[in-house]
Amino acid sequence: MCCDKVAADSDLLTEILIRLPVRSLVRLKSVSKSWLSLIASNFFALRRNPDPTIVSGLLLHPYGTNPKIDIIPLINTIRNPTHPHPHPQFTDLTFFPGLSDNIRIINSCHGLLLCRFRYTRQKNRNPDYAVQKQNRDPNYVVLNPTTKQFKILPKCHLSGLRGLTLAFDPSKSPHYKVVSVCICFRYTRSMFTYAVEYYHEIMTYSSETGSWKASGVSFGAEDREQYTSGVYCNGAVNWFSNWGKGDSVYYNVDEGRFGIIPLPPIPEGNNWYSREFRHYWESRGHLHLVEINSRMYRVDVYEMERDYSGWFVKLSAGLYALEIPRDPLYCLFCILCVVRMERDEESFLVLHVPDKILRYSFGDGTLEKICDVVVPQRSRSLRYSWFRSYQYIESLAGV
């Protein structure tokens, strides 16, 4: 009788369930339809995790063609820096039952992953496999590594796909969108000749409707490579130009508005092309661009104003304490992520040097080891790169 009263009291039941680990919650969804509805609701997800921006770890693809995914935990790792997986819940985050092993992460967004994969010839009883033809074309899937749920996206009817970006903000809506950029062409006719004009067109997939929709937004095709993967921040997908070719641009997903991202300030005596490495991330609603000068062991972190009026320097750090050999051909360190915390002094950079992963504190500039990294023989000095590093955020969001 007491159990029946608890089950009937949704407020009390919620207070009990939000204290359980994710694995238990996933199993408890099968108890009843009412429990499934409660645990899968956006209300419950926000009650259990009122701050859905906390980065628990990094998912990384190592250099090379091996599609393996490594996990680097960022929670309490300082206590045990030599252990590769300090927390048991991290051990199976990179295993996705029902999908082939040949899976590549494209980008991550507030707990969900957008991935590309190809079907293997092995038989699979998952009903979603019957929807797609087994061919060599890549397929795309949105998955939640915490709950193991996934959704294979329907094909976008436009050819010439250049890139996909996941747009998801659980604080605003339980639904996500996927923004695609396709290159198209049209013929223009003059008095004596025909000409071909190339342009980009945006289409959006909505998990609410389960279908693709043309945005009606098109723009020039100066730099075709920058749209491979964008960064979603504050309602907009941001694409950054490679080495100054063409404009960096953003697309406001909700408003269907397209705009230009201004360039960061250029130090006196330099130009845009003299800048060595530029990386970009979103964290806690902040859009960052990181510049690395490997010869000077210097890192500059810029942050974009929310109205896109310009960049300002958030952090300028000299990393002389790394004490690693200098290589004239390669940069022997890289930034894997910018992690912003509720208090600025607790924010940090995640750095990768040849044999370890480090944390650089915004507050006092200290370096602390997160974990060791084993680099296979006859490989590059760094196991990971910034463009194959993706945030893991624990989430119960449905797909």
Coordinates of C-alpha atoms in Angstrom, one line a residue:
M1 CA 0.0 0.0 0.0
C2 CA 2.9 2.4 0.8
C3 CA 4.5 1.6 -2.6
D4 CA 1.2 2.3 -4.3
K5 CA 1.0 5.7 -2.6
V6 CA 4.5 6.6 -3.7
A7 CA 3.8 5.6 -7.3
A8 CA 0.7 7.7 -7.3
D9 CA 2.4 10.8 -6.0
S10 CA 4.3 12.1 -9.0
D11 CA 6.1 14.8 -7.0
L12 CA 7.4 12.3 -4.4
L13 CA 8.3 9.8 -7.2
T14 CA 10.2 12.5 -9.0
E15 CA 12.2 13.4 -5.9
I16 CA 13.2 9.7 -5.5
L17 CA 14.0 9.0 -9.2
I18 CA 16.2 12.1 -9.8
R19 CA 18.6 10.7 -7.2
L20 CA 19.1 7.4 -9.2
P21 CA 22.0 6.8 -11.7
V22 CA 21.2 6.9 -15.4
R23 CA 21.5 3.1 -15.9
S24 CA 18.8 2.5 -13.3
L25 CA 16.5 5.2 -14.9
V26 CA 16.8 3.6 -18.3
R27 CA 15.7 0.2 -16.9
L28 CA 12.9 1.8 -14.9
K29 CA 11.3 3.2 -18.1
S30 CA 9.9 -0.2 -18.7
V31 CA 8.0 -0.4 -15.4
S32 CA 4.9 1.4 -16.7
K33 CA 3.7 3.9 -19.3
S34 CA 3.4 6.6 -16.6
W35 CA 7.0 6.0 -15.4
L36 CA 8.2 6.1 -19.0
S37 CA 6.4 9.4 -19.6
L38 CA 7.8 10.9 -16.4
I39 CA 11.4 9.9 -17.0
A40 CA 11.4 10.8 -20.6
S41 CA 9.9 14.3 -20.0
N42 CA 11.9 17.4 -20.4
F43 CA 10.7 18.5 -16.9
F44 CA 12.3 15.4 -15.3
A45 CA 15.5 15.9 -17.3
L46 CA 15.9 19.5 -16.1
R47 CA 14.9 18.5 -12.5
R48 CA 17.6 15.9 -12.4
N49 CA 20.2 18.1 -14.1
P50 CA 19.3 21.7 -13.7
D51 CA 22.5 22.7 -15.4
P52 CA 22.6 20.8 -18.8
T53 CA 25.9 22.5 -19.8
I54 CA 28.3 20.7 -17.4
V55 CA 30.9 18.8 -19.5
S56 CA 31.6 15.4 -17.9
G57 CA 34.2 14.2 -20.4
L58 CA 35.5 14.3 -23.9
L59 CA 34.9 11.8 -26.7
L60 CA 37.9 11.6 -29.1
H61 CA 38.8 9.9 -32.3
P62 CA 42.6 9.2 -32.4
Y63 CA 44.7 10.0 -35.4
G64 CA 44.4 7.5 -38.3
T65 CA 41.6 5.7 -40.0
N66 CA 40.6 3.5 -37.0
P67 CA 37.0 4.6 -36.1
K68 CA 37.7 3.8 -32.4
I69 CA 36.3 6.4 -29.9
D70 CA 38.2 7.1 -26.7
I71 CA 36.7 8.8 -23.6
I72 CA 38.6 11.2 -21.3
P73 CA 36.6 11.9 -18.1
L74 CA 36.8 15.4 -16.7
I75 CA 35.0 14.8 -13.4
N76 CA 37.3 14.5 -10.4
T77 CA 40.1 13.2 -12.6
I78 CA 42.7 15.1 -10.6
R79 CA 42.3 12.6 -7.7
N80 CA 43.4 9.7 -9.9
P81 CA 45.3 11.0 -12.9
T82 CA 46.8 7.7 -14.0
H83 CA 43.6 5.8 -14.3
P84 CA 42.1 6.0 -17.8
H85 CA 38.5 5.5 -16.6
P86 CA 38.0 6.8 -13.0
H87 CA 34.2 6.4 -13.2
P88 CA 32.5 3.1 -14.1
Q89 CA 29.7 5.0 -16.0
F90 CA 32.2 6.0 -18.7
T91 CA 33.2 2.5 -19.7
D92 CA 30.4 1.8 -22.2
L93 CA 29.8 5.3 -23.6
T94 CA 31.5 4.5 -26.8
F95 CA 29.5 1.2 -27.4
F96 CA 26.3 1.7 -29.4
P97 CA 24.3 -1.5 -29.8
G98 CA 22.4 -1.7 -33.0
L99 CA 24.8 0.3 -35.1
S100 CA 27.9 -0.8 -37.0
D101 CA 31.3 -0.3 -35.6
N102 CA 32.3 2.0 -38.4
I103 CA 30.9 5.2 -36.8
R104 CA 32.4 8.7 -36.8
I105 CA 31.3 11.6 -34.6
I106 CA 30.6 14.8 -36.6
N107 CA 29.7 17.0 -33.7
S108 CA 28.2 17.0 -30.2
C109 CA 25.6 19.3 -28.7
H110 CA 24.3 19.3 -25.1
G111 CA 24.4 15.6 -24.6
L112 CA 23.5 14.4 -28.1
L113 CA 25.9 13.3 -30.9
L114 CA 25.5 13.6 -34.6
C115 CA 27.4 10.7 -36.3
R116 CA 28.1 9.3 -39.7
F117 CA 28.3 5.6 -40.3
R118 CA 28.2 3.0 -43.1
Y119 CA 26.3 -0.3 -43.0
T120 CA 28.2 -3.5 -42.7
R121 CA 27.2 -6.7 -44.4
Q122 CA 26.5 -8.5 -41.2
K123 CA 22.8 -9.3 -40.5
N124 CA 21.1 -7.1 -37.9
R125 CA 17.6 -7.5 -36.5
N126 CA 17.1 -3.9 -35.7
P127 CA 14.0 -2.7 -37.5
D128 CA 15.6 0.7 -38.4
Y129 CA 17.9 -1.2 -40.7
A130 CA 15.0 -2.1 -43.0
V131 CA 14.4 1.6 -43.7
Q132 CA 17.8 2.2 -45.4
K133 CA 19.3 0.4 -48.3
Q134 CA 22.6 -1.3 -47.6
N135 CA 25.0 0.6 -49.9
R136 CA 28.2 2.5 -49.7
D137 CA 26.7 5.9 -49.1
P138 CA 27.2 7.3 -45.6
N139 CA 24.2 7.4 -43.3
Y140 CA 23.7 9.9 -40.4
V141 CA 22.3 9.2 -37.0
V142 CA 21.6 11.3 -33.9
L143 CA 22.3 9.3 -30.7
N144 CA 22.4 9.8 -27.0
P145 CA 25.5 8.0 -25.6
T146 CA 24.0 8.1 -22.1
T147 CA 20.8 6.3 -22.8
K148 CA 21.9 4.5 -26.0
Q149 CA 18.9 5.7 -28.0
F150 CA 19.5 6.7 -31.6
K151 CA 17.6 7.9 -34.6
I152 CA 18.7 7.3 -38.2
L153 CA 18.0 10.5 -40.2
P154 CA 16.0 10.3 -43.4
K155 CA 17.9 11.2 -46.6
C156 CA 18.1 14.8 -47.5
H157 CA 16.9 15.1 -51.1
L158 CA 19.5 17.7 -52.1
S159 CA 22.8 16.4 -53.5
G160 CA 26.2 17.9 -52.9
L161 CA 26.0 17.7 -49.1
R162 CA 28.9 19.7 -47.6
G163 CA 28.2 19.3 -43.9
L164 CA 25.7 18.8 -41.1
T165 CA 25.5 20.5 -37.7
L166 CA 23.4 19.4 -34.7
A167 CA 21.4 22.2 -33.0
F168 CA 19.9 21.3 -29.6
D169 CA 19.2 23.4 -26.4
P170 CA 17.4 21.3 -23.8
S171 CA 16.7 24.4 -21.7
K172 CA 14.5 25.7 -24.5
S173 CA 13.0 22.7 -26.1
P174 CA 13.2 18.8 -25.9
H175 CA 13.4 18.8 -29.8
Y176 CA 16.6 19.1 -31.8
K177 CA 17.3 20.2 -35.3
V178 CA 20.0 19.2 -37.8
V179 CA 21.2 21.9 -40.2
S180 CA 22.6 20.8 -43.6
V181 CA 24.6 22.8 -46.1
C182 CA 24.5 21.6 -49.7
I183 CA 26.2 23.0 -52.7
C184 CA 23.9 23.6 -55.6
F185 CA 24.3 25.1 -59.1
R186 CA 22.2 27.0 -61.6
Y187 CA 22.7 28.1 -65.2
T188 CA 22.8 31.7 -66.0
R189 CA 22.4 32.8 -69.6
S190 CA 23.8 35.8 -71.4
M191 CA 23.3 36.8 -75.0
F192 CA 25.9 34.3 -76.4
T193 CA 27.0 32.0 -73.5
Y194 CA 25.8 29.9 -70.6
A195 CA 27.5 30.0 -67.3
V196 CA 27.3 27.9 -64.1
E197 CA 26.9 29.6 -60.8
Y198 CA 27.5 27.7 -57.6
Y199 CA 25.9 28.5 -54.3
H200 CA 25.1 27.0 -50.9
E201 CA 21.6 26.2 -49.7
I202 CA 20.5 25.4 -46.2
M203 CA 18.0 22.7 -45.2
T204 CA 16.8 21.8 -41.7
Y205 CA 15.7 18.5 -40.2
S206 CA 13.4 18.8 -37.1
S207 CA 13.0 15.9 -34.6
E208 CA 9.5 17.3 -33.9
T209 CA 8.3 16.7 -37.5
G210 CA 10.7 14.0 -38.5
S211 CA 11.3 15.6 -41.9
W212 CA 13.6 18.0 -43.8
K213 CA 12.5 21.5 -44.7
A214 CA 14.1 24.0 -47.1
S215 CA 15.1 27.2 -45.3
G216 CA 14.9 29.4 -48.4
V217 CA 18.4 30.7 -47.4
S218 CA 21.2 30.6 -50.0
F219 CA 24.6 32.2 -50.1
G220 CA 27.9 32.1 -52.1
A221 CA 30.2 29.2 -52.3
E222 CA 33.6 30.8 -51.8
D223 CA 34.9 28.3 -49.2
R224 CA 33.4 24.9 -49.5
E225 CA 35.3 23.2 -46.7
Q226 CA 34.3 25.3 -43.8
Y227 CA 30.8 23.9 -43.7
T228 CA 31.8 20.4 -42.9
S229 CA 30.8 20.9 -39.2
G230 CA 29.6 24.0 -37.5
V231 CA 29.3 25.1 -33.9
Y232 CA 25.9 25.6 -32.4
C233 CA 25.7 28.4 -29.8
N234 CA 22.8 30.6 -28.5
G235 CA 20.3 29.6 -31.3
A236 CA 22.7 29.9 -34.2
V237 CA 25.0 27.6 -36.1
N238 CA 28.4 29.2 -36.7
W239 CA 30.8 28.3 -39.5
F240 CA 34.4 29.6 -39.5
S241 CA 36.4 30.3 -42.6
N242 CA 39.6 28.3 -43.1
W243 CA 42.7 30.4 -43.3
G244 CA 40.8 33.6 -44.1
K245 CA 39.2 32.2 -47.3
G246 CA 35.7 33.7 -47.5
D247 CA 33.6 35.0 -44.6
S248 CA 32.9 33.3 -41.4
V249 CA 29.1 33.1 -41.1
Y250 CA 26.3 32.2 -38.8
Y251 CA 22.7 31.0 -39.3
N252 CA 20.0 31.7 -36.7
V253 CA 18.1 28.4 -36.7
D254 CA 14.8 29.8 -35.2
E255 CA 14.7 33.1 -37.1
G256 CA 16.1 31.8 -40.4
R257 CA 18.5 34.7 -40.4
F258 CA 22.0 34.6 -42.0
G259 CA 24.9 36.9 -40.9
I260 CA 28.6 37.5 -41.0
I261 CA 30.9 36.8 -38.1
P262 CA 33.6 39.5 -37.7
L263 CA 37.2 38.6 -37.6
P264 CA 39.1 38.7 -34.3
P265 CA 41.4 41.7 -33.8
I266 CA 44.8 41.4 -35.6
P267 CA 47.9 42.1 -33.5
E268 CA 50.0 45.0 -34.8
G269 CA 52.5 43.9 -37.4
N270 CA 50.6 40.7 -38.3
N271 CA 48.0 39.7 -40.8
W272 CA 45.2 37.1 -40.9
Y273 CA 47.3 34.5 -42.7
S274 CA 50.2 34.8 -40.2
R275 CA 48.0 33.3 -37.5
E276 CA 49.1 29.7 -36.9
F277 CA 46.2 27.6 -35.5
R278 CA 42.6 28.6 -34.9
H279 CA 40.2 26.3 -33.0
Y280 CA 36.6 27.1 -32.0
W281 CA 34.2 25.7 -29.4
E282 CA 31.0 26.5 -27.5
S283 CA 30.8 26.1 -23.7
R284 CA 28.0 27.2 -21.4
G285 CA 26.5 29.6 -24.0
H286 CA 29.9 31.2 -24.8
L287 CA 31.4 31.0 -28.3
H288 CA 35.2 30.8 -28.3
L289 CA 37.9 31.0 -30.9
V290 CA 41.4 29.9 -29.8
E291 CA 44.6 30.9 -31.5
I292 CA 47.8 29.0 -30.8
N293 CA 51.3 30.3 -31.5
S294 CA 53.4 27.1 -31.1
R295 CA 56.8 28.9 -31.5
M296 CA 56.0 31.2 -28.6
Y297 CA 54.0 28.6 -26.6
R298 CA 51.2 31.1 -26.4
V299 CA 47.4 30.6 -26.4
D300 CA 44.8 33.4 -26.9
V301 CA 41.2 32.6 -26.1
Y302 CA 38.7 35.0 -27.7
E303 CA 35.0 35.2 -26.9
M304 CA 32.2 36.5 -29.2
E305 CA 29.7 39.1 -28.0
R306 CA 26.2 37.7 -28.0
D307 CA 25.1 40.2 -30.6
Y308 CA 28.0 39.3 -32.9
S309 CA 29.4 42.9 -32.6
G310 CA 32.9 41.6 -32.1
W311 CA 35.4 39.4 -30.2
F312 CA 37.2 40.2 -26.9
V313 CA 40.2 38.4 -25.3
K314 CA 39.0 36.1 -22.5
L315 CA 42.3 34.5 -21.7
S316 CA 45.9 35.0 -22.9
A317 CA 48.3 32.4 -21.6
G318 CA 52.0 31.5 -21.9
L319 CA 52.5 27.7 -21.7
Y320 CA 56.3 27.7 -21.1
A321 CA 55.8 25.3 -18.2
L322 CA 54.9 22.5 -20.6
E323 CA 58.6 21.8 -21.0
I324 CA 58.2 19.8 -24.2
P325 CA 60.7 19.7 -27.1
R326 CA 60.1 22.1 -30.0
D327 CA 59.5 20.7 -33.5
P328 CA 59.9 23.0 -36.5
L329 CA 57.4 21.0 -38.5
Y330 CA 54.7 20.1 -36.0
C331 CA 53.0 21.8 -33.0
L332 CA 53.6 19.4 -30.2
F333 CA 50.6 20.5 -28.1
C334 CA 47.0 21.3 -28.9
I335 CA 43.9 22.5 -27.1
L336 CA 41.2 19.8 -27.0
C337 CA 38.4 21.9 -25.4
V338 CA 37.5 25.1 -23.6
V339 CA 35.4 24.3 -20.5
R340 CA 33.5 27.2 -18.9
M341 CA 32.2 26.8 -15.4
E342 CA 29.7 28.8 -13.4
R343 CA 32.5 30.8 -11.9
D344 CA 35.1 32.1 -14.4
E345 CA 38.0 31.2 -12.1
E346 CA 37.0 27.5 -12.2
S347 CA 37.0 27.4 -16.0
F348 CA 39.8 25.6 -17.7
L349 CA 41.5 24.5 -21.0
V350 CA 42.1 20.8 -21.8
L351 CA 45.5 20.5 -23.4
H352 CA 47.1 17.5 -25.1
V353 CA 50.9 17.0 -25.1
P354 CA 52.6 13.9 -26.5
D355 CA 52.1 11.7 -23.5
K356 CA 49.4 13.2 -21.4
I357 CA 46.2 15.3 -21.1
L358 CA 46.4 18.4 -18.9
R359 CA 44.1 20.9 -17.4
Y360 CA 45.0 24.6 -17.5
S361 CA 43.1 26.8 -15.0
F362 CA 41.7 30.1 -16.0
G363 CA 41.9 31.3 -12.4
D364 CA 45.5 30.8 -11.3
G365 CA 47.2 29.5 -14.5
T366 CA 48.2 26.1 -12.9
L367 CA 48.7 22.9 -15.0
E368 CA 47.4 19.6 -13.6
K369 CA 47.5 16.2 -15.2
I370 CA 44.1 14.6 -16.1
C371 CA 45.5 11.3 -17.5
D372 CA 48.3 9.7 -19.3
V373 CA 48.1 8.9 -23.0
V374 CA 49.7 5.9 -24.7
V375 CA 51.0 6.8 -28.2
P376 CA 51.5 3.8 -30.4
Q377 CA 54.9 3.4 -32.1
R378 CA 55.4 4.8 -35.6
S379 CA 52.6 7.3 -35.1
R380 CA 52.4 11.1 -34.8
S381 CA 53.5 12.6 -31.5
L382 CA 49.9 13.6 -30.6
R383 CA 47.2 10.9 -30.3
Y384 CA 44.3 13.4 -30.6
S385 CA 43.5 16.6 -32.5
W386 CA 41.1 19.5 -31.6
F387 CA 38.8 18.8 -34.6
R388 CA 38.2 15.2 -33.4
S389 CA 37.4 16.2 -29.9
Y390 CA 33.7 16.3 -28.7
Q391 CA 32.1 17.2 -25.5
Y392 CA 30.2 14.6 -23.5
I393 CA 27.4 15.9 -21.3
E394 CA 25.2 13.4 -19.4
S395 CA 21.6 13.7 -20.7
L396 CA 18.3 11.9 -20.7
A397 CA 17.1 13.7 -23.8
G398 CA 15.2 11.6 -26.2
V399 CA 16.0 11.3 -29.9

